[in-house]
Short mmCIF file of C-alpha atoms and ligand atoms in Angstrom, two decimals:
data_model
loop_
_atom_site.label_atom_id
_atom_site.label_comp_id
_atom_site.label_asym_id
_atom_site.label_seq_id
_atom_site.Cartn_x
_atom_site.Cartn_y
_atom_site.Cartn_z
CA MET A 254 136.40 83.60 115.75
CA PRO A 255 135.19 82.80 112.23
CA ALA A 256 137.06 84.63 109.46
CA TYR A 257 133.87 86.15 108.00
CA ARG A 258 130.94 87.61 109.82
CA ALA A 259 127.72 89.36 108.77
CA PRO A 260 128.40 93.10 108.35
CA ARG A 261 127.91 95.25 111.46
CA GLY A 262 124.33 96.34 111.81
CA THR A 263 122.97 93.39 109.82
CA ARG A 264 121.61 90.10 111.06
CA ASP A 265 121.08 86.61 109.79
CA LEU A 266 117.54 85.40 110.33
CA LEU A 267 117.99 81.73 111.17
CA PRO A 268 115.10 79.37 110.39
CA ASP A 269 113.19 79.74 113.70
CA GLU A 270 113.29 83.53 113.48
CA ARG A 271 112.67 83.55 109.73
CA ILE A 272 109.47 81.59 110.27
CA ALA A 273 108.25 83.99 112.95
CA TRP A 274 109.22 86.78 110.54
CA ALA A 275 107.22 85.23 107.71
CA ARG A 276 104.19 85.29 109.99
CA LEU A 277 104.57 89.08 110.27
CA GLU A 278 104.99 89.39 106.50
CA ARG A 279 101.84 87.34 105.91
CA LEU A 280 99.94 89.42 108.45
CA ALA A 281 101.15 92.63 106.74
CA ALA A 282 100.00 91.36 103.34
CA GLU A 283 96.69 90.12 104.70
CA ILE A 284 95.78 93.25 106.68
CA SER A 285 96.82 95.70 103.98
CA GLY A 286 94.80 93.62 101.49
CA ARG A 287 91.81 93.77 103.84
CA TYR A 288 91.98 97.59 103.63
CA GLY A 289 92.32 97.63 99.84
CA TYR A 290 96.08 98.15 99.56
CA ARG A 291 97.59 96.24 96.66
CA PRO A 292 101.13 94.86 96.67
CA ILE A 293 103.92 96.71 94.89
CA GLU A 294 107.66 96.09 94.57
CA THR A 295 110.22 98.74 93.68
CA PRO A 296 113.99 98.26 93.31
CA MET A 297 116.16 98.17 96.41
CA PHE A 298 118.26 100.92 94.85
CA GLU A 299 117.35 104.05 92.93
CA GLN A 300 119.11 107.07 91.51
CA SER A 301 120.46 108.86 94.58
CA ALA A 302 118.56 111.99 93.51
CA VAL A 303 115.25 110.26 94.25
CA TYR A 304 116.25 110.20 97.92
CA GLU A 305 118.20 113.46 97.97
CA ARG A 306 115.28 115.39 96.52
CA GLY A 307 112.52 113.29 98.02
CA LEU A 308 113.70 112.97 101.62
CA GLY A 309 115.70 116.21 101.71
CA GLU A 310 119.45 116.87 101.52
CA ALA A 311 119.68 117.98 105.14
CA THR A 312 117.99 114.95 106.68
CA ASP A 313 120.03 112.38 108.62
CA ALA A 314 118.76 109.69 106.27
CA VAL A 315 120.43 111.41 103.30
CA GLU A 316 123.23 113.46 104.81
CA LYS A 317 124.67 110.79 107.09
CA GLU A 318 123.01 107.48 106.41
CA LEU A 319 122.57 107.03 102.66
CA PHE A 320 124.27 103.87 101.37
CA ARG A 321 125.69 105.25 98.14
CA LEU A 322 126.75 102.64 95.63
CA ALA A 323 130.07 102.89 93.82
CA PRO A 324 131.12 102.91 91.08
CA ARG A 325 129.02 105.18 88.94
CA THR A 326 127.43 103.68 85.86
CA GLU A 327 128.59 104.48 82.31
CA ASP A 328 125.85 107.06 81.91
CA GLY A 329 126.88 108.87 85.05
CA GLU A 330 123.98 107.76 87.24
CA VAL A 331 124.67 107.55 90.93
CA TRP A 332 122.71 104.99 92.87
CA ALA A 333 121.89 104.48 96.52
CA LEU A 334 120.27 101.64 98.46
CA ARG A 335 116.76 102.56 99.54
CA PRO A 336 116.63 104.01 103.06
CA GLU A 337 112.82 103.89 102.94
CA PRO A 338 110.23 102.96 100.31
CA THR A 339 108.05 106.09 99.99
CA ALA A 340 110.26 108.06 97.59
CA GLY A 341 110.69 105.02 95.29
CA ILE A 342 106.95 104.35 95.29
CA VAL A 343 106.23 107.97 94.40
CA ARG A 344 108.85 107.75 91.64
CA ALA A 345 107.03 104.68 90.31
CA TYR A 346 103.63 106.44 90.63
CA ILE A 347 104.89 109.20 88.34
CA GLN A 348 106.83 106.95 85.96
CA HIS A 349 103.88 104.61 85.33
CA GLY A 350 101.28 107.35 84.99
CA MET A 351 99.35 106.15 88.05
CA GLN A 352 97.68 109.56 88.30
CA THR A 353 95.39 108.29 85.50
CA TRP A 354 94.34 105.28 87.63
CA PRO A 355 91.34 105.55 89.95
CA GLN A 356 92.52 107.61 92.93
CA PRO A 357 93.71 107.09 95.54
CA VAL A 358 96.30 104.52 94.50
CA LYS A 359 96.77 102.37 97.60
CA VAL A 360 99.86 100.18 97.69
CA ALA A 361 101.77 98.15 100.27
CA ILE A 362 105.33 96.89 100.36
CA THR A 363 107.31 94.85 102.89
CA GLY A 364 111.05 94.50 102.57
CA PRO A 365 114.53 95.47 103.68
CA MET A 366 115.70 99.09 103.89
CA PHE A 367 119.26 100.34 104.35
CA ARG A 368 120.63 103.17 106.46
CA TYR A 369 124.28 103.63 107.28
CA ASP A 370 123.44 104.55 110.84
CA ARG A 371 125.49 103.78 113.96
CA PRO A 372 124.27 100.30 114.92
CA GLN A 373 122.79 99.90 118.39
CA ALA A 374 119.89 98.15 120.08
CA GLY A 375 116.93 98.27 117.68
CA ARG A 376 118.88 100.22 115.09
CA PHE A 377 120.24 98.29 112.16
CA ARG A 378 121.90 99.09 108.86
CA GLN A 379 119.59 96.66 107.12
CA PHE A 380 116.12 96.58 108.61
CA TRP A 381 112.64 95.69 107.43
CA GLN A 382 109.58 97.82 107.04
CA PHE A 383 105.94 97.10 106.40
CA ASP A 384 104.86 100.20 104.48
CA VAL A 385 101.54 101.38 103.03
CA GLU A 386 100.91 104.43 100.89
CA ALA A 387 97.61 106.03 99.80
CA ILE A 388 98.41 108.47 96.99
CA GLY A 389 95.79 110.86 95.63
CA ASP A 390 93.53 111.36 98.67
CA PRO A 391 93.80 114.68 100.54
CA GLY A 392 92.18 113.26 103.69
CA PRO A 393 91.39 113.72 106.48
CA ALA A 394 89.36 110.46 106.66
CA VAL A 395 92.11 108.39 105.04
CA ASP A 396 94.60 109.73 107.61
CA ALA A 397 92.48 108.23 110.38
CA GLU A 398 92.03 105.00 108.43
CA ILE A 399 95.81 104.62 108.13
CA VAL A 400 96.36 105.25 111.84
CA GLU A 401 93.75 102.62 112.65
CA LEU A 402 95.33 100.18 110.18
CA GLY A 403 98.73 100.61 111.86
CA LEU A 404 97.31 99.96 115.30
CA ARG A 405 95.45 96.91 114.03
CA PHE A 406 98.66 95.46 112.62
CA TYR A 407 100.41 95.75 116.00
CA ARG A 408 97.40 94.31 117.81
CA GLU A 409 97.07 91.30 115.54
CA ALA A 410 100.85 90.79 115.62
CA GLY A 411 100.64 90.45 119.42
CA LEU A 412 101.33 93.99 120.67
CA PRO A 413 97.90 95.25 121.77
CA ASP A 414 99.26 98.15 123.85
CA VAL A 415 100.96 100.11 121.05
CA GLU A 416 99.87 103.74 121.06
CA VAL A 417 99.92 106.35 118.35
CA ARG A 418 101.36 109.82 118.84
CA LEU A 419 100.06 112.51 116.53
CA ASN A 420 100.86 116.00 115.43
CA SER A 421 100.26 118.30 112.49
CA ILE A 422 103.34 119.97 111.10
CA GLY A 423 101.54 122.38 108.80
CA ASP A 424 102.20 123.02 105.14
CA PRO A 425 104.03 125.56 102.94
CA ALA A 426 101.33 128.11 103.77
CA CYS A 427 101.92 128.17 107.51
CA ARG A 428 105.21 126.45 108.23
CA PRO A 429 107.66 129.14 107.00
CA ALA A 430 106.31 131.76 109.43
CA TYR A 431 106.39 129.22 112.22
CA LEU A 432 109.99 128.27 111.38
CA GLU A 433 111.00 131.92 111.56
CA ASP A 434 109.53 132.15 115.04
CA LEU A 435 111.20 128.91 116.04
CA VAL A 436 114.64 130.00 114.82
CA ALA A 437 114.23 133.36 116.56
CA TYR A 438 113.34 131.51 119.78
CA TYR A 439 116.43 129.29 119.61
CA ARG A 440 118.63 132.25 118.69
CA ALA A 441 117.43 134.04 121.81
CA HIS A 442 118.73 131.02 123.77
CA LEU A 443 121.85 130.35 121.73
CA ASP A 444 124.02 129.93 124.82
CA ALA A 445 121.90 127.02 126.00
CA LEU A 446 122.14 125.20 122.66
CA PRO A 447 124.56 122.26 122.45
CA ALA A 448 127.08 122.71 119.59
CA PHE A 449 125.48 119.99 117.45
CA GLU A 450 122.04 121.60 117.63
CA ARG A 451 123.49 125.02 116.94
CA GLY A 452 125.03 123.57 113.78
CA ARG A 453 121.69 122.46 112.36
CA LEU A 454 119.67 125.47 113.47
CA ASP A 455 119.92 127.02 110.03
CA ARG A 456 119.70 123.84 107.99
CA ASN A 457 116.88 121.98 109.69
CA PRO A 458 115.47 123.86 112.69
CA LEU A 459 112.45 121.60 113.06
CA ARG A 460 114.72 118.70 114.03
CA LEU A 461 115.84 120.53 117.17
CA LEU A 462 112.38 119.94 118.56
CA ASP A 463 112.89 116.19 118.88
CA SER A 464 116.54 116.40 119.88
CA LYS A 465 117.69 113.53 122.07
CA ASP A 466 120.06 115.81 123.95
CA PRO A 467 118.82 116.14 127.57
CA ALA A 468 120.12 119.73 127.56
CA MET A 469 117.34 120.54 125.07
CA ALA A 470 114.43 119.20 127.12
CA GLU A 471 113.64 122.37 129.02
CA LEU A 472 114.22 124.63 126.04
CA ASN A 473 111.96 122.55 123.86
CA ALA A 474 109.18 122.39 126.43
CA ALA A 475 108.83 126.17 126.15
CA ALA A 476 109.41 126.43 122.37
CA PRO A 477 106.66 127.78 120.09
CA ARG A 478 104.39 124.91 118.98
CA ILE A 479 103.41 124.41 115.38
CA VAL A 480 99.92 123.22 116.30
CA ASP A 481 99.29 126.72 117.66
CA ARG A 482 100.36 128.30 114.36
CA LEU A 483 98.54 126.20 111.79
CA CYS A 484 96.75 128.03 109.00
CA ASP A 485 92.98 127.51 108.83
CA ALA A 486 93.22 124.80 106.18
CA CYS A 487 95.78 122.78 108.17
CA GLY A 488 93.90 123.35 111.43
CA ASP A 489 90.63 122.13 109.88
CA HIS A 490 92.40 119.15 108.40
CA PHE A 491 93.93 118.12 111.72
CA ALA A 492 90.60 118.58 113.51
CA GLY A 493 89.07 116.36 110.82
CA VAL A 494 91.65 113.61 111.43
CA LEU A 495 90.95 113.66 115.17
CA ARG A 496 87.19 113.68 114.62
CA HIS A 497 87.42 110.52 112.49
CA LEU A 498 89.66 108.84 115.05
CA ASP A 499 87.27 109.75 117.85
CA ALA A 500 84.41 108.25 115.86
CA LEU A 501 86.40 105.03 115.48
CA GLY A 502 87.10 105.00 119.21
CA ILE A 503 90.85 105.20 118.64
CA ALA A 504 92.87 106.67 121.51
CA TYR A 505 95.81 108.87 120.47
CA ARG A 506 98.33 111.06 122.17
CA LEU A 507 98.84 114.59 120.84
CA GLU A 508 102.55 115.32 120.72
CA PRO A 509 103.34 118.93 119.73
CA GLY A 510 107.08 118.13 119.53
CA LEU A 511 106.66 115.31 117.02
CA VAL A 512 108.23 116.50 113.75
CA ARG A 513 109.50 113.38 111.90
CA GLY A 514 112.93 113.01 110.36
CA LEU A 515 112.23 113.37 106.63
CA ASP A 516 111.54 116.65 104.84
CA TYR A 517 108.62 115.54 102.70
CA TYR A 518 106.05 115.62 105.48
CA THR A 519 103.11 118.01 105.59
CA ARG A 520 100.21 118.15 108.04
CA THR A 521 99.54 114.79 109.75
CA ALA A 522 102.57 113.21 111.43
CA MET A 523 102.33 109.94 113.37
CA GLU A 524 104.59 107.65 115.34
CA PHE A 525 103.87 104.35 117.08
CA TYR A 526 105.35 103.36 120.46
CA ARG A 527 104.85 100.92 123.30
CA PRO A 528 103.67 102.87 126.37
CA GLY A 529 106.54 104.52 128.21
CA ALA A 530 108.99 104.08 125.32
CA ASP A 531 110.68 107.22 124.16
CA GLY A 532 113.10 108.48 121.56
CA GLN A 533 113.18 107.84 117.82
CA GLN A 534 115.12 104.67 118.39
CA SER A 535 112.24 102.93 120.08
CA ALA A 536 109.61 104.06 117.56
CA LEU A 537 107.92 100.94 116.25
CA GLY A 538 106.69 102.85 113.23
CA GLY A 539 106.11 106.27 111.80
CA GLY A 540 104.51 108.04 108.93
CA GLY A 541 102.42 110.93 107.80
CA ARG A 542 101.19 113.03 104.97
CA TYR A 543 103.42 114.19 102.09
CA ASP A 544 101.24 116.43 99.94
CA GLY A 545 104.21 118.01 98.11
CA LEU A 546 106.28 114.91 97.32
CA VAL A 547 104.75 113.86 93.98
CA GLU A 548 105.27 117.37 92.62
CA LEU A 549 108.78 117.56 94.09
CA LEU A 550 109.76 114.42 92.16
CA GLY A 551 108.33 115.77 88.89
CA GLY A 552 104.64 114.76 88.92
CA ARG A 553 101.45 116.76 89.09
CA PRO A 554 100.55 118.10 92.55
CA THR A 555 99.05 115.07 94.33
CA PRO A 556 98.47 114.49 98.04
CA GLY A 557 99.66 111.32 99.76
CA ILE A 558 99.93 109.65 103.13
CA GLY A 559 101.47 106.46 104.48
CA PHE A 560 103.45 104.78 107.20
CA GLY A 561 106.43 102.49 107.63
CA LEU A 562 106.40 100.02 110.53
CA GLY A 563 109.75 98.62 111.69
CA LEU A 564 109.46 94.84 111.69
CA ASP A 565 112.81 94.29 113.45
CA ARG A 566 111.60 96.34 116.39
CA VAL A 567 108.20 94.63 116.39
CA MET A 568 110.00 91.29 116.49
CA LEU A 569 112.26 92.43 119.35
CA GLU A 570 109.20 93.49 121.34
CA LEU A 571 107.48 90.16 120.66
CA GLN A 572 110.62 88.29 121.73
CA GLY A 573 110.70 90.37 124.90
CA LEU A 574 107.17 89.19 125.64
CA GLY A 575 108.10 85.59 124.81
CA ALA A 576 105.44 85.76 122.11
CA SER A 577 107.54 85.05 119.06
CA GLU A 578 108.03 81.32 119.51
CA ALA A 579 107.84 79.76 116.10
CA ARG A 580 106.63 76.22 115.84
CA ILE A 581 108.27 74.59 112.86
CA ALA A 582 106.24 71.57 111.91
CA GLY A 583 108.40 68.50 111.34
CA PRO A 584 107.89 66.51 108.16
CA LEU A 585 104.82 64.33 107.98
CA ALA A 586 106.96 61.35 107.03
CA VAL A 587 110.59 60.35 106.79
CA VAL A 588 111.48 57.47 104.51
CA VAL A 589 114.04 55.25 106.23
CA GLY A 590 115.36 51.79 105.43
CA VAL A 591 117.09 48.72 106.70
CA ASP A 592 119.83 48.83 104.07
CA PRO A 593 121.91 51.98 104.63
CA ASP A 594 123.00 51.92 100.97
CA ALA A 595 119.49 51.83 99.48
CA THR A 596 119.39 55.59 98.92
CA VAL A 597 117.83 55.17 95.45
CA GLU A 598 114.75 53.43 96.88
CA ARG A 599 114.37 55.91 99.72
CA LEU A 600 114.78 58.97 97.50
CA THR A 601 112.38 57.55 94.88
CA LEU A 602 109.64 56.90 97.43
CA ALA A 603 110.04 60.32 99.09
CA THR A 604 109.83 61.94 95.65
CA THR A 605 106.54 60.13 94.99
CA LEU A 606 105.13 61.33 98.32
CA ARG A 607 106.20 64.93 97.64
CA ALA A 608 104.72 64.80 94.14
CA ALA A 609 101.43 63.97 95.88
CA GLY A 610 101.80 67.15 97.95
CA LEU A 611 102.97 65.53 101.20
CA ARG A 612 105.76 66.90 103.39
CA ALA A 613 108.27 64.10 103.26
CA ARG A 614 112.00 63.66 103.53
CA ALA A 615 114.15 60.66 102.73
CA GLU A 616 117.09 59.57 104.82
CA LEU A 617 119.88 60.11 102.30
CA GLY A 618 122.74 59.37 104.61
CA ARG A 619 124.11 55.87 105.04
CA ARG A 620 123.56 55.27 108.68
CA LYS A 621 121.96 52.37 110.50
CA LEU A 622 118.17 52.10 110.72
CA GLY A 623 118.21 52.90 114.46
CA ARG A 624 120.01 56.16 113.80
CA GLN A 625 117.69 57.00 110.93
CA LEU A 626 114.64 56.55 113.16
CA GLU A 627 116.23 58.55 115.94
CA ALA A 628 116.84 61.50 113.59
CA ALA A 629 113.26 61.32 112.30
CA SER A 630 111.88 61.45 115.85
CA LYS A 631 114.17 64.32 116.77
CA GLU A 632 112.95 66.50 113.97
CA GLY A 633 109.35 65.91 114.97
CA ALA A 634 108.31 63.67 112.05
CA HIS A 635 104.90 62.11 112.53
CA PHE A 636 105.61 58.91 110.60
CA ALA A 637 108.56 56.82 109.52
CA VAL A 638 108.08 54.81 106.34
CA ILE A 639 110.39 51.84 106.71
CA LEU A 640 111.68 50.10 103.61
CA GLY A 641 113.09 46.61 103.68
CA GLY A 642 110.46 44.93 105.80
CA ASP A 643 110.23 44.98 109.56
CA GLY A 644 113.89 45.60 110.02
CA THR A 645 114.95 41.98 110.24
CA ASP A 646 115.33 40.61 106.72
CA GLY A 647 117.73 43.30 105.48
CA SER A 648 116.41 43.51 101.91
CA PRO A 649 116.36 46.96 100.35
CA GLU A 650 113.18 46.24 98.31
CA LEU A 651 109.68 46.67 99.58
CA ARG A 652 108.59 43.31 100.95
CA ASP A 653 105.63 41.96 98.91
CA GLY A 654 104.89 45.47 97.79
CA HIS A 655 104.45 46.52 101.42
CA VAL A 656 106.22 49.03 103.65
CA GLU A 657 106.11 49.43 107.39
CA LEU A 658 104.42 52.60 108.55
CA ARG A 659 105.53 53.58 112.02
CA ASP A 660 103.58 56.28 113.88
CA LEU A 661 106.47 57.87 115.75
CA GLN A 662 104.17 59.87 117.96
CA ALA A 663 101.83 57.04 118.94
CA GLY A 664 104.58 54.41 118.96
CA THR A 665 102.57 52.00 116.78
CA GLN A 666 103.54 50.26 113.55
CA ARG A 667 101.70 48.44 110.81
CA SER A 668 102.25 47.12 107.32
CA VAL A 669 100.80 49.15 104.44
CA ALA A 670 100.63 48.25 100.75
CA SER A 671 102.89 50.76 99.03
CA ALA A 672 100.08 51.42 96.51
CA ASP A 673 97.98 52.71 99.46
CA LEU A 674 100.72 54.76 101.09
CA VAL A 675 99.89 58.16 99.55
CA ARG A 676 96.20 57.73 100.45
CA GLU A 677 96.97 56.63 104.01
CA LEU A 678 99.40 59.48 104.63
CA THR A 679 97.11 62.06 103.05
CA ARG A 680 94.28 60.95 105.31
CA ALA A 681 96.57 61.01 108.36
CA ASP A 682 97.78 64.47 107.41
CA GLU A 683 94.24 65.80 107.12
CA THR A 684 93.17 64.33 110.47
CA HIS A 685 96.35 65.68 112.00
CA GLN A 686 95.71 69.19 110.70
CA HIS A 687 91.98 69.37 111.16
CA GLY A 688 91.22 66.68 113.70
P1 HAM B 2146 110.87 106.39 109.48
O1 HAM B 2146 110.31 106.98 110.74
O2 HAM B 2146 112.20 106.86 109.04
O3 HAM B 2146 109.78 106.64 108.36
O4 HAM B 2146 110.94 104.82 109.64
C1 HAM B 2146 109.78 104.08 109.98
C2 HAM B 2146 110.12 103.00 110.99
O5 HAM B 2146 111.15 102.16 110.48
C3 HAM B 2146 110.69 103.52 112.31
O6 HAM B 2146 109.66 103.94 113.17
C4 HAM B 2146 111.37 102.27 112.83
O7 HAM B 2146 110.44 101.38 113.43
C5 HAM B 2146 111.90 101.64 111.57
N1 HAM B 2146 113.33 102.00 111.40
C6 HAM B 2146 113.85 103.13 110.88
N2 HAM B 2146 115.18 103.10 110.89
C7 HAM B 2146 115.54 101.91 111.44
C8 HAM B 2146 116.80 101.27 111.74
N3 HAM B 2146 117.97 101.84 111.44
N4 HAM B 2146 116.76 100.03 112.31
C9 HAM B 2146 115.58 99.44 112.60
N5 HAM B 2146 114.38 99.99 112.34
C10 HAM B 2146 114.36 101.21 111.78
C11 HAM B 2146 109.92 106.23 107.06
O8 HAM B 2146 110.78 105.49 106.67
C12 HAM B 2146 108.82 106.73 106.16
N6 HAM B 2146 109.07 106.24 104.79
C13 HAM B 2146 107.46 106.26 106.65
C14 HAM B 2146 106.37 106.76 105.75
C15 HAM B 2146 105.72 106.06 104.79
N7 HAM B 2146 105.90 107.99 105.72
C16 HAM B 2146 104.97 108.09 104.78
N8 HAM B 2146 104.88 106.91 104.19
#
């Protein structure tokens, strides 16, 4: 057992996985760019109040899972690691006066998030999200566009069967009356409520609807549904979202019990799953509209919508399908030599090749030529550049200004003037990549 290990709920991404990961990051940047979302970066920690106010004090993400940072700063600020990016982005929107920019402001971010949750399969304490936000557009067309964008990301990442589940959770005009009905319903069945659910009935009754407790299944199936209680404005909005999705030919599943875990949501709520998957823990992504959040954090009333897609879970699904194999290209050339001690010559030549933009490595160890060549082959190098002649005269210098160029893949070898080496390797690289 090593003395130190990565903290529970975190993972090291070793090079093979990091490369597959980078492919997802590039895809996220490319697709969001295609839809007009521009990159943004916000700090990985904020004043805790940004999350407490933004996400809601009674949410799991704040109440149980917020990574609060100690100690406090001199000026009494309390910080927390970001559990999600939306609140920080909205904070930045207000701070930088983005309401004066052309609306909507469409931004995308991909990076690690932190929740002090109980680690289990697919649930980490540090996890990655690909997140987009469109702030300043009341919808409903942009809601449909965002759903379609999410599905496209999964499809192009290699998960074509991901489905979206949709609901509308109303707004401050219609939700309070609905919540009263909901609480009254649960109160009428108090005996059937598990203790944990009873405890949050007053604080966050909506959450009971997507309880994981099997004892709640029957009760929830018969509970009043918010989609049946939407005010006209919310009902029209939701119908508008569905109409745009229908026009795009996007299939969706209406899920009256879908309520989301953060308090800022209004109207459209979405979650992404593989078919048959259930429970928050297997959600590959989620999002929705947050028309009150900008105002809640001190800005002018401004509508917004976005999603966060869980890259760890996407990667796990891809691995499950055997579709995440990363191919790390070996170097184009490894500079090896007859004289094990001639590290200066080998390093100098490799530096020249790299300055010309070629992927090259020098053998910097002091092992025999045979071993050097073996290592180059093992790492998938295309060529070995051999210094010191053909391996028989033992001189560390280039013989007559020539080096031996061995094609490790074809098993051929020829002498090349060192002045021509960059040109030869560049040409080989281009044929290799495009030929
Ligand atoms: P969320 O549903 O809390 O929404 O998280 C979005 C996604 O992040 C989840 O569906 C899941 O794939 C992934 N995720 C969440 N927690 C974990 C975890 N502990 N381990 C691994 N993956 C996890 C939000 O965060 C909202 N900010 C989304 C949003 C953006 N809404 C509007 N704009």
